[in-house]
Short mmCIF file of C-alpha atoms in Angstrom, two decimals:
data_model
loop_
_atom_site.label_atom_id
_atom_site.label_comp_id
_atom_site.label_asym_id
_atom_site.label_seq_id
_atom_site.Cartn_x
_atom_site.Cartn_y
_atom_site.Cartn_z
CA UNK A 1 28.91 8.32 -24.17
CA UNK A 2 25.80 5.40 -24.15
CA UNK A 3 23.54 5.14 -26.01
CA UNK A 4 21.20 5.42 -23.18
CA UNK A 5 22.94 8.59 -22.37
CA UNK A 6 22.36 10.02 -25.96
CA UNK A 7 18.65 8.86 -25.94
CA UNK A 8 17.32 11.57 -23.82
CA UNK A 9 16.69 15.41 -24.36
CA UNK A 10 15.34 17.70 -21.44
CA UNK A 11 11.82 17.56 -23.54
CA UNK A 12 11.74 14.13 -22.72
CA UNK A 13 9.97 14.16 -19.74
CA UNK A 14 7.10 11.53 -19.72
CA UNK A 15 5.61 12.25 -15.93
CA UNK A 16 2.29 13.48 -17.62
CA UNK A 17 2.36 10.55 -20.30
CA UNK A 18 2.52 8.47 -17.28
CA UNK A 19 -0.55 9.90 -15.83
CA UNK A 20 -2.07 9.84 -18.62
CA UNK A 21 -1.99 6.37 -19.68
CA UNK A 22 -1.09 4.48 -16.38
CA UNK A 23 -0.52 0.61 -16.39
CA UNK A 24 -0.05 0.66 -20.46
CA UNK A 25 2.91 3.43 -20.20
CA UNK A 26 6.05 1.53 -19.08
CA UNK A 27 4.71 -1.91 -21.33
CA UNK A 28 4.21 0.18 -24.20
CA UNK A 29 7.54 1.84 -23.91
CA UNK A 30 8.84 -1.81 -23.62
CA UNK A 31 7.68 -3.07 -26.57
CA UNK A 32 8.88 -0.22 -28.57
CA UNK A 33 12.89 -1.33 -27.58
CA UNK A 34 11.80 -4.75 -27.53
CA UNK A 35 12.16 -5.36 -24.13
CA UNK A 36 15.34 -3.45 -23.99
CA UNK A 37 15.89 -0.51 -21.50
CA UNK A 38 13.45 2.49 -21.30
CA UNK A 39 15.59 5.74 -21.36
CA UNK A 40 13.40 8.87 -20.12
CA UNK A 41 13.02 11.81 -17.38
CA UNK A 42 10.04 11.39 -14.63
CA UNK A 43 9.91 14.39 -12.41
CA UNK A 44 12.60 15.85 -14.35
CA UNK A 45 14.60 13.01 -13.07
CA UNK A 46 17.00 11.39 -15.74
CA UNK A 47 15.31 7.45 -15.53
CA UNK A 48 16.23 4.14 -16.87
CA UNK A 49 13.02 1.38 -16.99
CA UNK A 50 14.55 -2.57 -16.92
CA UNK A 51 12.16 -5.51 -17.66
CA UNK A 52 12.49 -9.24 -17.42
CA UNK A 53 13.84 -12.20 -14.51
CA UNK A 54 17.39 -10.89 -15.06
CA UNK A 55 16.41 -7.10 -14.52
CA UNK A 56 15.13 -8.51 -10.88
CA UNK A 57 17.66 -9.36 -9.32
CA UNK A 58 19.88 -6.85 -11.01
CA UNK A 59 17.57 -4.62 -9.34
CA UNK A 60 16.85 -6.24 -5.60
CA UNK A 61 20.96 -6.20 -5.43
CA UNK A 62 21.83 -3.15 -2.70
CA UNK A 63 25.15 -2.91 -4.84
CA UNK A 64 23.30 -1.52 -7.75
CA UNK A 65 19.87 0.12 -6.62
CA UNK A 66 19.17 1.83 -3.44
CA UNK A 67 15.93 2.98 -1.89
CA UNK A 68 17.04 5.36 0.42
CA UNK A 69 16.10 8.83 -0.79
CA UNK A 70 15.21 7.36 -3.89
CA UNK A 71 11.04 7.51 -2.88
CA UNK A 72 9.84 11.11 -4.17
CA UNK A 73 7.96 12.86 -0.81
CA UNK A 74 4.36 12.42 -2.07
CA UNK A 75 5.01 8.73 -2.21
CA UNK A 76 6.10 9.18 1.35
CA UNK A 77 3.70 11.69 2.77
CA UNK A 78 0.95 9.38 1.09
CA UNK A 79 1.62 5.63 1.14
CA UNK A 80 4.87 5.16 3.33
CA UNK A 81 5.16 7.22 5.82
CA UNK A 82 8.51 9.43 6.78
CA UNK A 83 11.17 7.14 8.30
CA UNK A 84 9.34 4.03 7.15
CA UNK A 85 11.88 1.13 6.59
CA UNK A 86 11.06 1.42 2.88
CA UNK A 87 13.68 4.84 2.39
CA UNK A 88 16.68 2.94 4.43
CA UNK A 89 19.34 0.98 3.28
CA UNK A 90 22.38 -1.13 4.85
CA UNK A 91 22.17 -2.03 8.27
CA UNK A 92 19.51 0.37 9.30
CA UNK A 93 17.21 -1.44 6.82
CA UNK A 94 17.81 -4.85 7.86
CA UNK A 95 17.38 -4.13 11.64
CA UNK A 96 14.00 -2.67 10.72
CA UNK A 97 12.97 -5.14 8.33
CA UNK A 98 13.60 -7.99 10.85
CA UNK A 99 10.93 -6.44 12.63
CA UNK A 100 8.53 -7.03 9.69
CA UNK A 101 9.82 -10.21 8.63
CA UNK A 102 9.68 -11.35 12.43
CA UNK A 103 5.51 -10.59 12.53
CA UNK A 104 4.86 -11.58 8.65
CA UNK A 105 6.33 -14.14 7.35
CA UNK A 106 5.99 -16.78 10.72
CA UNK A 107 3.52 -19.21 9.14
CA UNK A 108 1.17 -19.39 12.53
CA UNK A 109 1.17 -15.68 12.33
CA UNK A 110 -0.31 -15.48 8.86
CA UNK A 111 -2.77 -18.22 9.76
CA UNK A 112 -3.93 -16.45 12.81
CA UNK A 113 -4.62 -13.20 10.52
CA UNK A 114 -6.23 -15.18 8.19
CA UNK A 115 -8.66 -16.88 11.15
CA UNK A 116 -9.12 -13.51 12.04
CA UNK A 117 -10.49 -12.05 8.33
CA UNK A 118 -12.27 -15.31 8.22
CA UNK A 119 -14.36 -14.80 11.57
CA UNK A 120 -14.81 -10.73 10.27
CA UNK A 121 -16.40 -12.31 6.75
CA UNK A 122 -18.91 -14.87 8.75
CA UNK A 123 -19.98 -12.30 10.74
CA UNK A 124 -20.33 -9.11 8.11
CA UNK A 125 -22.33 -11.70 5.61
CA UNK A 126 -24.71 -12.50 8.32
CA UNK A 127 -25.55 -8.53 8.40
CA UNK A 128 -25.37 -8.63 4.43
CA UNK A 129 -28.03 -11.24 4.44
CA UNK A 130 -31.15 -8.62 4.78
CA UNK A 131 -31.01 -8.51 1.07
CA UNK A 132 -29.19 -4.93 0.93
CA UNK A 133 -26.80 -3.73 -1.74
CA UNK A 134 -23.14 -4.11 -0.73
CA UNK A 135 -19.99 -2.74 -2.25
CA UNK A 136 -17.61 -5.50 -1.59
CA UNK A 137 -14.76 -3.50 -1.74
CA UNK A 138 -15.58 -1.01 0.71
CA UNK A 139 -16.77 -4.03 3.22
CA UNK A 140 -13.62 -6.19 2.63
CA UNK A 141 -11.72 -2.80 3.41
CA UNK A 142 -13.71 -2.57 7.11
CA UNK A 143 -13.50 -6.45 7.50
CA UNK A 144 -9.44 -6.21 7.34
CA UNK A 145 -9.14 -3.56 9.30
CA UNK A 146 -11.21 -5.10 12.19
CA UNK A 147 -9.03 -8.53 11.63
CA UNK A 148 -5.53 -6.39 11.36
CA UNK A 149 -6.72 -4.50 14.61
CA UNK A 150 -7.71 -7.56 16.42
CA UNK A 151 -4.42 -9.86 15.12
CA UNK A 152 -2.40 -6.51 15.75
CA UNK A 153 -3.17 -5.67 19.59
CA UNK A 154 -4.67 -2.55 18.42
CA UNK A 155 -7.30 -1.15 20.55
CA UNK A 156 -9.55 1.13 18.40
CA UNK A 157 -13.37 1.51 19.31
CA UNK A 158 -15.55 0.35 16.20
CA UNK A 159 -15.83 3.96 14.67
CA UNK A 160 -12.28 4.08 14.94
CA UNK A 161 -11.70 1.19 12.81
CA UNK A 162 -14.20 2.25 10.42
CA UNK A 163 -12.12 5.44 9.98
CA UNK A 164 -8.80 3.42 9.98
CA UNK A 165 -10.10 1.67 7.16
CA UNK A 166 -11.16 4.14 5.15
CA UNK A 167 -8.20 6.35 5.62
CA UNK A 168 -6.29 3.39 4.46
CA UNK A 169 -7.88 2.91 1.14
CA UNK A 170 -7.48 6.60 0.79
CA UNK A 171 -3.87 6.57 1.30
CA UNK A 172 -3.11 3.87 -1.27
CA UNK A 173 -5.66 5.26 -3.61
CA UNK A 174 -4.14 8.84 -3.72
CA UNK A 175 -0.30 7.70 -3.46
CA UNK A 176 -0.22 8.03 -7.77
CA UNK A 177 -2.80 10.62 -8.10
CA UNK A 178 -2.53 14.58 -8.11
CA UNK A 179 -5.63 16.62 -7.02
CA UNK A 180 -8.13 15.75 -4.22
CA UNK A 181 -7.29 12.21 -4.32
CA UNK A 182 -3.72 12.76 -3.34
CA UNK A 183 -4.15 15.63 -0.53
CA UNK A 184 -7.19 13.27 1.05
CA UNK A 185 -4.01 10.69 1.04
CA UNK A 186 -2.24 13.35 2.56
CA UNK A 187 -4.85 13.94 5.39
CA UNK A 188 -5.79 10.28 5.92
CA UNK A 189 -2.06 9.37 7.00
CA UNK A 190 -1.28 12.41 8.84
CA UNK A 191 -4.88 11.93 11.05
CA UNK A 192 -3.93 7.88 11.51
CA UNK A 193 -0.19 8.47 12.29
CA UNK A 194 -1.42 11.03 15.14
CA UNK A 195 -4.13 8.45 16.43
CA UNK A 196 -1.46 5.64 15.96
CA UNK A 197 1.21 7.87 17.78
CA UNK A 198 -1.01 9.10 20.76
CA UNK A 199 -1.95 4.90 21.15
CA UNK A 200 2.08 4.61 21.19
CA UNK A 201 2.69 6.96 23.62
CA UNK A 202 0.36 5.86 26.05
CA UNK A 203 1.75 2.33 25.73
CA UNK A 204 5.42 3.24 26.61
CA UNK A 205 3.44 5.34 29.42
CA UNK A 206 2.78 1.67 30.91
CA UNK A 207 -1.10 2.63 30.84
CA UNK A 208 -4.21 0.45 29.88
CA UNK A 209 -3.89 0.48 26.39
CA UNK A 210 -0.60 -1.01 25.80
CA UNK A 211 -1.49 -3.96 24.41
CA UNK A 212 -1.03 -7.83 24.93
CA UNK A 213 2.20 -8.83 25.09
CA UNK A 214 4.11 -10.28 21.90
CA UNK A 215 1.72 -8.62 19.83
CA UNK A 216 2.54 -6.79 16.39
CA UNK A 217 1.58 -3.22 18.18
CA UNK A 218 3.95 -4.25 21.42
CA UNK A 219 6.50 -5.52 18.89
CA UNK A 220 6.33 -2.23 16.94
CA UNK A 221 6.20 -0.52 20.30
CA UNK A 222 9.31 -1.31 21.63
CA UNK A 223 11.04 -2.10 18.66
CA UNK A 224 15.24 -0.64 18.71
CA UNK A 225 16.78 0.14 16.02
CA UNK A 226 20.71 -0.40 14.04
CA UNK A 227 21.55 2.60 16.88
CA UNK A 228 19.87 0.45 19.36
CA UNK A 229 17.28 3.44 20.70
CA UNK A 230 13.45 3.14 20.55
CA UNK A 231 12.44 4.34 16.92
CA UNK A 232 10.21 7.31 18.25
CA UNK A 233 6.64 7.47 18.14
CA UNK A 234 5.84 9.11 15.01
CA UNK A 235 8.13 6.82 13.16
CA UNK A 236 6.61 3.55 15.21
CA UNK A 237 3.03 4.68 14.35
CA UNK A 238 4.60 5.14 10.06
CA UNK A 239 5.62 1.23 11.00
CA UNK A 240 2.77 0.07 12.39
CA UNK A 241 0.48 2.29 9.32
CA UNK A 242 3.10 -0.39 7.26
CA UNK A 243 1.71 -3.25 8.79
CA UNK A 244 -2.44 -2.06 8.74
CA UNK A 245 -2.08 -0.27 5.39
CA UNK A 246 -0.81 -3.22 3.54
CA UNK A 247 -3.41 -5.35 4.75
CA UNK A 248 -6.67 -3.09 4.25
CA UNK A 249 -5.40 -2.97 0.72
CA UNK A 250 -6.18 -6.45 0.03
CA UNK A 251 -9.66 -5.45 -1.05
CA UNK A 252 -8.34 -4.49 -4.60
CA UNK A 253 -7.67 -7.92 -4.89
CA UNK A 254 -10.65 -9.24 -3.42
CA UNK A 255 -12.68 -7.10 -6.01
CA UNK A 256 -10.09 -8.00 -8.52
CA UNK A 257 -11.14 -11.37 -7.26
CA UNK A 258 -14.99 -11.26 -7.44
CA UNK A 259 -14.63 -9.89 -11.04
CA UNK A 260 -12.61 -12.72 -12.27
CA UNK A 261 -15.49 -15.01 -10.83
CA UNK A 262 -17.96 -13.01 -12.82
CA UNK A 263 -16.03 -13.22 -15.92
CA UNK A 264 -15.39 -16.74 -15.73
CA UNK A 265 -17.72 -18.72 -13.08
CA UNK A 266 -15.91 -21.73 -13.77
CA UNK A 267 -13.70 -21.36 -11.50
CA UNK A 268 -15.80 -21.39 -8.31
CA UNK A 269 -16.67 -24.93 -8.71
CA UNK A 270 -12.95 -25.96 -7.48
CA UNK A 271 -12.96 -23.41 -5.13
CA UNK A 272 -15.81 -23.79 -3.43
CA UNK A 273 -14.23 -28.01 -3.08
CA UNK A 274 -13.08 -28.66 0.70
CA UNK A 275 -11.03 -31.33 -0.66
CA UNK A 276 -8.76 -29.25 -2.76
CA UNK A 277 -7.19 -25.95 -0.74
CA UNK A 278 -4.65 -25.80 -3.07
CA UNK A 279 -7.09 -24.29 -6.07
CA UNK A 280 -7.83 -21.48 -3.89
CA UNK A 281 -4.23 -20.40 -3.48
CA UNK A 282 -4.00 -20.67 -6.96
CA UNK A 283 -6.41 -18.67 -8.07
CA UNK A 284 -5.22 -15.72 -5.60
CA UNK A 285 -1.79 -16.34 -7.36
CA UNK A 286 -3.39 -15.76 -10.88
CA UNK A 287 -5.41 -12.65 -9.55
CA UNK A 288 -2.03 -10.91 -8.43
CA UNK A 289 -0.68 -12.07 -11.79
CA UNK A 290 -3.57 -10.84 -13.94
CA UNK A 291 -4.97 -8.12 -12.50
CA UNK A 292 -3.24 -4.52 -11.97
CA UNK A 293 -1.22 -3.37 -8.38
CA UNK A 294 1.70 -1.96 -8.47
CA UNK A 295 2.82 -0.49 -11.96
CA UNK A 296 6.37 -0.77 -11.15
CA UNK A 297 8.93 -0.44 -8.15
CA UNK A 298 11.94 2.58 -8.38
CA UNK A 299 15.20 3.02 -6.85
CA UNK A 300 18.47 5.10 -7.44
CA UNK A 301 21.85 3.90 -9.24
CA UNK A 302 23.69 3.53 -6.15
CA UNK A 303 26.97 4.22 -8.29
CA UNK A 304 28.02 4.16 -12.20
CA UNK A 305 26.03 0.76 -13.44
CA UNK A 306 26.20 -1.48 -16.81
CA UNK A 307 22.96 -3.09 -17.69
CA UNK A 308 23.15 -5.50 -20.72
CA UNK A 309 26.04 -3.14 -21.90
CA UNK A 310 24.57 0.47 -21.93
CA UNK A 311 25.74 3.07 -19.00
CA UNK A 312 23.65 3.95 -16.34
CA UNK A 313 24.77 7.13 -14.26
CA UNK A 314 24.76 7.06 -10.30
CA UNK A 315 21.74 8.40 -8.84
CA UNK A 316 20.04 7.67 -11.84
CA UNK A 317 16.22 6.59 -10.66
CA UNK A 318 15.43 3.22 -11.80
CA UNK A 319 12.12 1.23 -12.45
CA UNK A 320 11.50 -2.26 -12.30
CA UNK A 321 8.91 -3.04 -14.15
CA UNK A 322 5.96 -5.11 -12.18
CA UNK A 323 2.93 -4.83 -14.54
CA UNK A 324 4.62 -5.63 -17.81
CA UNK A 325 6.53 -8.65 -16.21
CA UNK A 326 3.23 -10.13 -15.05
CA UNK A 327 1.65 -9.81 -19.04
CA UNK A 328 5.25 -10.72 -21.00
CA UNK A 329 4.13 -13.87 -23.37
CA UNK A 330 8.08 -14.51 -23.37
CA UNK A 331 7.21 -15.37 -19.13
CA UNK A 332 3.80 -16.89 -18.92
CA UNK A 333 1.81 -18.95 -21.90
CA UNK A 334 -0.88 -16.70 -23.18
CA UNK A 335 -0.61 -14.00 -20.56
CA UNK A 336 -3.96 -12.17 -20.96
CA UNK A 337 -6.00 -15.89 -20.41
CA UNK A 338 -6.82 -16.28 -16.24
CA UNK A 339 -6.02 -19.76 -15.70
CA UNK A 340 -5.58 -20.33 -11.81
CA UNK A 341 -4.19 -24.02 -13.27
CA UNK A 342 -0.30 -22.03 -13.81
CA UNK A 343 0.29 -22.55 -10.24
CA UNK A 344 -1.53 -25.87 -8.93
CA UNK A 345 1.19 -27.79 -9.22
CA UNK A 346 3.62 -25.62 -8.34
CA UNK A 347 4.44 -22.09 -5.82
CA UNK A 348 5.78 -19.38 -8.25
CA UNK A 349 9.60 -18.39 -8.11
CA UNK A 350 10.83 -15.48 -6.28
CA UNK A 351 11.71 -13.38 -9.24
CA UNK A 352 8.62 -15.38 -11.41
CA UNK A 353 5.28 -14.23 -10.00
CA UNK A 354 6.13 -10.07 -8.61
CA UNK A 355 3.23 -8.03 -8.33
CA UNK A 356 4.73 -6.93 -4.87
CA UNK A 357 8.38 -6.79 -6.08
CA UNK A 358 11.18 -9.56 -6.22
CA UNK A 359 14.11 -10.75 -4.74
CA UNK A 360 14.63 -12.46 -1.34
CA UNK A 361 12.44 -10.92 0.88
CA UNK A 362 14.86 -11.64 4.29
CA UNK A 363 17.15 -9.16 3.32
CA UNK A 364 15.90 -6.77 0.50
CA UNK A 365 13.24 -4.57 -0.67
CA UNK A 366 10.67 -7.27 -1.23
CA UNK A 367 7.28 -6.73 0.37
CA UNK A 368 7.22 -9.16 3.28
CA UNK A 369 3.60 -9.19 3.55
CA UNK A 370 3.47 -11.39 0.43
CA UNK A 371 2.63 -14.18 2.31
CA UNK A 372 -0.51 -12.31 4.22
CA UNK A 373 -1.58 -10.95 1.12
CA UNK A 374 -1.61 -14.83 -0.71
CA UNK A 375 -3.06 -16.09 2.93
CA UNK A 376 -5.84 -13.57 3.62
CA UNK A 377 -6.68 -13.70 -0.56
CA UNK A 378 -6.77 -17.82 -0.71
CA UNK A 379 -8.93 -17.05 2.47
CA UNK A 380 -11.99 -14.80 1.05
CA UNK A 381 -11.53 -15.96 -2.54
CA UNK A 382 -13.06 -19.53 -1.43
CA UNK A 383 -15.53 -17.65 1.28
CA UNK A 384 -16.71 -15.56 -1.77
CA UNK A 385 -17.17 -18.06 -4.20
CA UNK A 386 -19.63 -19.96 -1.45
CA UNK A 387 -21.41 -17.09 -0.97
CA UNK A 388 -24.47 -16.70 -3.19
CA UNK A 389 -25.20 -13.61 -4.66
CA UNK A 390 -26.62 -11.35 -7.47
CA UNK A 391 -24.90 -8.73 -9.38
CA UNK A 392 -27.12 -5.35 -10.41
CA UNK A 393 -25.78 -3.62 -13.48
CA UNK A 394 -23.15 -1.98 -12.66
CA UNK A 395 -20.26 -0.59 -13.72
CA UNK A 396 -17.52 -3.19 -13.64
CA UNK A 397 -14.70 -1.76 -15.98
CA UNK A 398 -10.98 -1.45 -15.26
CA UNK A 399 -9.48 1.40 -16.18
CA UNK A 400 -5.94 0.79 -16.80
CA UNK A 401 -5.53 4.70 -16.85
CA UNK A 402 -6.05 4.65 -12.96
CA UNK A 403 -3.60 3.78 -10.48
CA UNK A 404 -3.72 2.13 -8.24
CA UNK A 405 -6.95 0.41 -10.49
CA UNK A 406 -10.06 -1.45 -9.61
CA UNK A 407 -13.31 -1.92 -11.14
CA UNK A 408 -15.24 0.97 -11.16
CA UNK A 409 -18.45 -0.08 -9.12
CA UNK A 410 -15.77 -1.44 -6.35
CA UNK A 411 -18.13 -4.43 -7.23
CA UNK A 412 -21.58 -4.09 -5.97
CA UNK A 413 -23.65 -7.61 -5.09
CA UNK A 414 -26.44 -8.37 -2.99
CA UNK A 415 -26.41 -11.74 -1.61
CA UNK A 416 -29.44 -13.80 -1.58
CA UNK A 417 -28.26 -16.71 0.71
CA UNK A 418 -26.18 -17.75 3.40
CA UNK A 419 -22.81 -19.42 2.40
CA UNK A 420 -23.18 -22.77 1.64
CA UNK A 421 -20.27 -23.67 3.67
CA UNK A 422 -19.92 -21.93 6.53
CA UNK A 423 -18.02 -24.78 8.78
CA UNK A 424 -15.31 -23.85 6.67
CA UNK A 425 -14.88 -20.37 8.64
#
């Protein structure tokens, strides 16, 4: 028997340590093997935490870690949907991500999205001109989900939207959560996959709303599957809720954003420079790095494993750890300093920079709306920091106890000018 195997007792369970203490858990554990595997029980589940560039792709590799059934049903019935393309594996998961990596990753896709959330910021900041107080979270949360909609095909009347987007925030806000914040998760997916469904429905029906064609709703529309049948509608709307959801969510790390700006002004100067686009990319880069998302990524031992010589049983769920990766001083020079300058010169690695998971994103488990995410982000961050604006007191802490995190406020600014750039929208 392992060591790994001898390291755990059933009072070992550490589900309500992880509540407790959040992004810190899994780093702290870390540190206390020194790096090494994390040996432990979440949910009662026997678990095994890896860490580091080779624990990456040891983990992206289908031969070792599987998704399917590995994603506990709150996850699901809050954040991913039942059926989503995130709980298959094989064949059935590559069909399905095709889909996804057909609409997100084509470059004049992403820049189309990104005109969109640009035209949505120009015209919210002309209504945020009277001087009022705005929470810039909530706003960038309506702005993508009007520029997703629009980009998308999806024909939702303006309350809709408004509802869309705060049902989105509410599903990724209650995904980690138990309480009220988890079953308003609950309700906001269940409403938007009926609304989503219905809108589905009446496309195939061949009525009025169905949509331009070679749109991301018509592609999710009449998408086939491995078994080559129409994925029904329930399961496209969970798809298309993968597409939306994703998106709205980039307002963490716009807030993220203007609190990094606030901390250290600096760095609007270079951003707010038309002759230097590639600052602005670099300084969404260093957000994802610095600032919390995803604590860590899980899947199951798809059969008896070795890692760095200890045993790890099949079926055995299995973290990668995200949050720790992105702080390791072994990985980045002085990892708690935001310095946009780390990635200037260069784009990160696949397995280097993976706040939204690693590996290759054409065939595994990686997010493919990494490139939206840096797109839309590099987008606002250089719209916000020409935007000028005062800050009431506020609450802007972080607690890392929270997941998913943001500051506390969701940043609240009033802005006291028009952009000073506003050809560049």
């Amino acid at each position: 028997m392992s060591r790994l195997d001898t390291a755990i007792t059933p009072w070992s369970d550490s589900t309500l340590s992880l509540l407790a203490r959040g992004y810190a858990w899994l780093p702290d554990r870390m540190r206390a093997t020194n790096g090494g595997p994390v040996r432990t029980r979440l949910l009662g589940r026997p678990t095994v935490a890896l860490h580091g560039p080779d624990a990456v792709g040891f983990f992206y590799d289908e031969r070792n870690v599987r998704r399917a059934s590995a994603l506990p049903g709150p996850v699901l019935d809050t954040l991913f949907g039942r059926g989503a393309v995130h709980t298959l594996d094989g064949e059935a998961h590559r069909v399905r991500k095709a889909m996804f990596m057909a609409l997100l990753k084509d470059g004049a896709g992403v820049a189309a999205l990104a005109d969109h959330v640009a035209q949505h910021w120009s015209e919210s900041v002309e209504e945020w001109g009277d001087g009022r107080r705005v929470v810039l979270f909530d706003e960038t949360a309506l702005i993508l989900a009007r520029s997703v909609c629009a980009w998308a095909g999806i024909q939702l009347s303006g309350e809709d939207v408004r509802r869309l987007a705060v049902d989105c925030t509410a599903m990724v806000d209650g995904f980690a959560a138990p309480g009220p914040r988890h079953l308003r998760a609950r309700r906001a997916r269940a409403r938007q996959e009926d609304r989503l469904a219905a809108l589905i429905g009446t496309a195939r029906e061949g009525e009025e709303l169905a949509g331009d064609d070679g749109t991301a709703f018509e592609t999710v529309v009449w998408h086939r599957d491995a078994d080559g049948e129409l994925i029904d509608p329930k399961t496209a709307a969970v798809e298309l809720l993968n597409i939306v959801r994703p998106t709205v969510a980039i307002a963490w790390f716009v807030a993220f954003a203007a609190h990094a700006l606030h901390r250290w002004p600096s760095h609007g100067e270079p951003l707010r420079k038309d002759d230097d686009p590639r600052y602005a990319r670099a300084f969404a880069h260093e957000v994802r790095r610095f600032y919390p998302f995803a604590p860590f990524v899980g899947g199951l031992a798809a059969t008896g494993l070795a890692w760095r010589g200890e045993a790890i049983a099949e079926n055995t769920l299995v973290l990668l750890d995200l949050y720790g990766h992105q702080h390791d001083p072994e990985l980045w020079n002085d990892p708690y300093r935001f310095d946009p300058r780390r990635f200037t010169e260069h784009e990160p690695g696949a397995d280097e920079l993976i706040p939204q998971g690693g590996g290759d994103p054409s065939h595994g488990h990686r997010c493919p709306g990494e490139d939206v995410t840096v797109a839309v982000l590099a987008t606002l961050v250089k719209r916000l920091a020409e935007l000028d604006y005062a800050i009431p007191d506020q609450d802007l802490s972080i607690p890392l106890s929270r997941i998913p995190t943001r500051p506390r406020s969701g940043f609240v600014l009033t802005v006291t000018a028009p952009p000073q750039s506003e050809n560049s929208a």
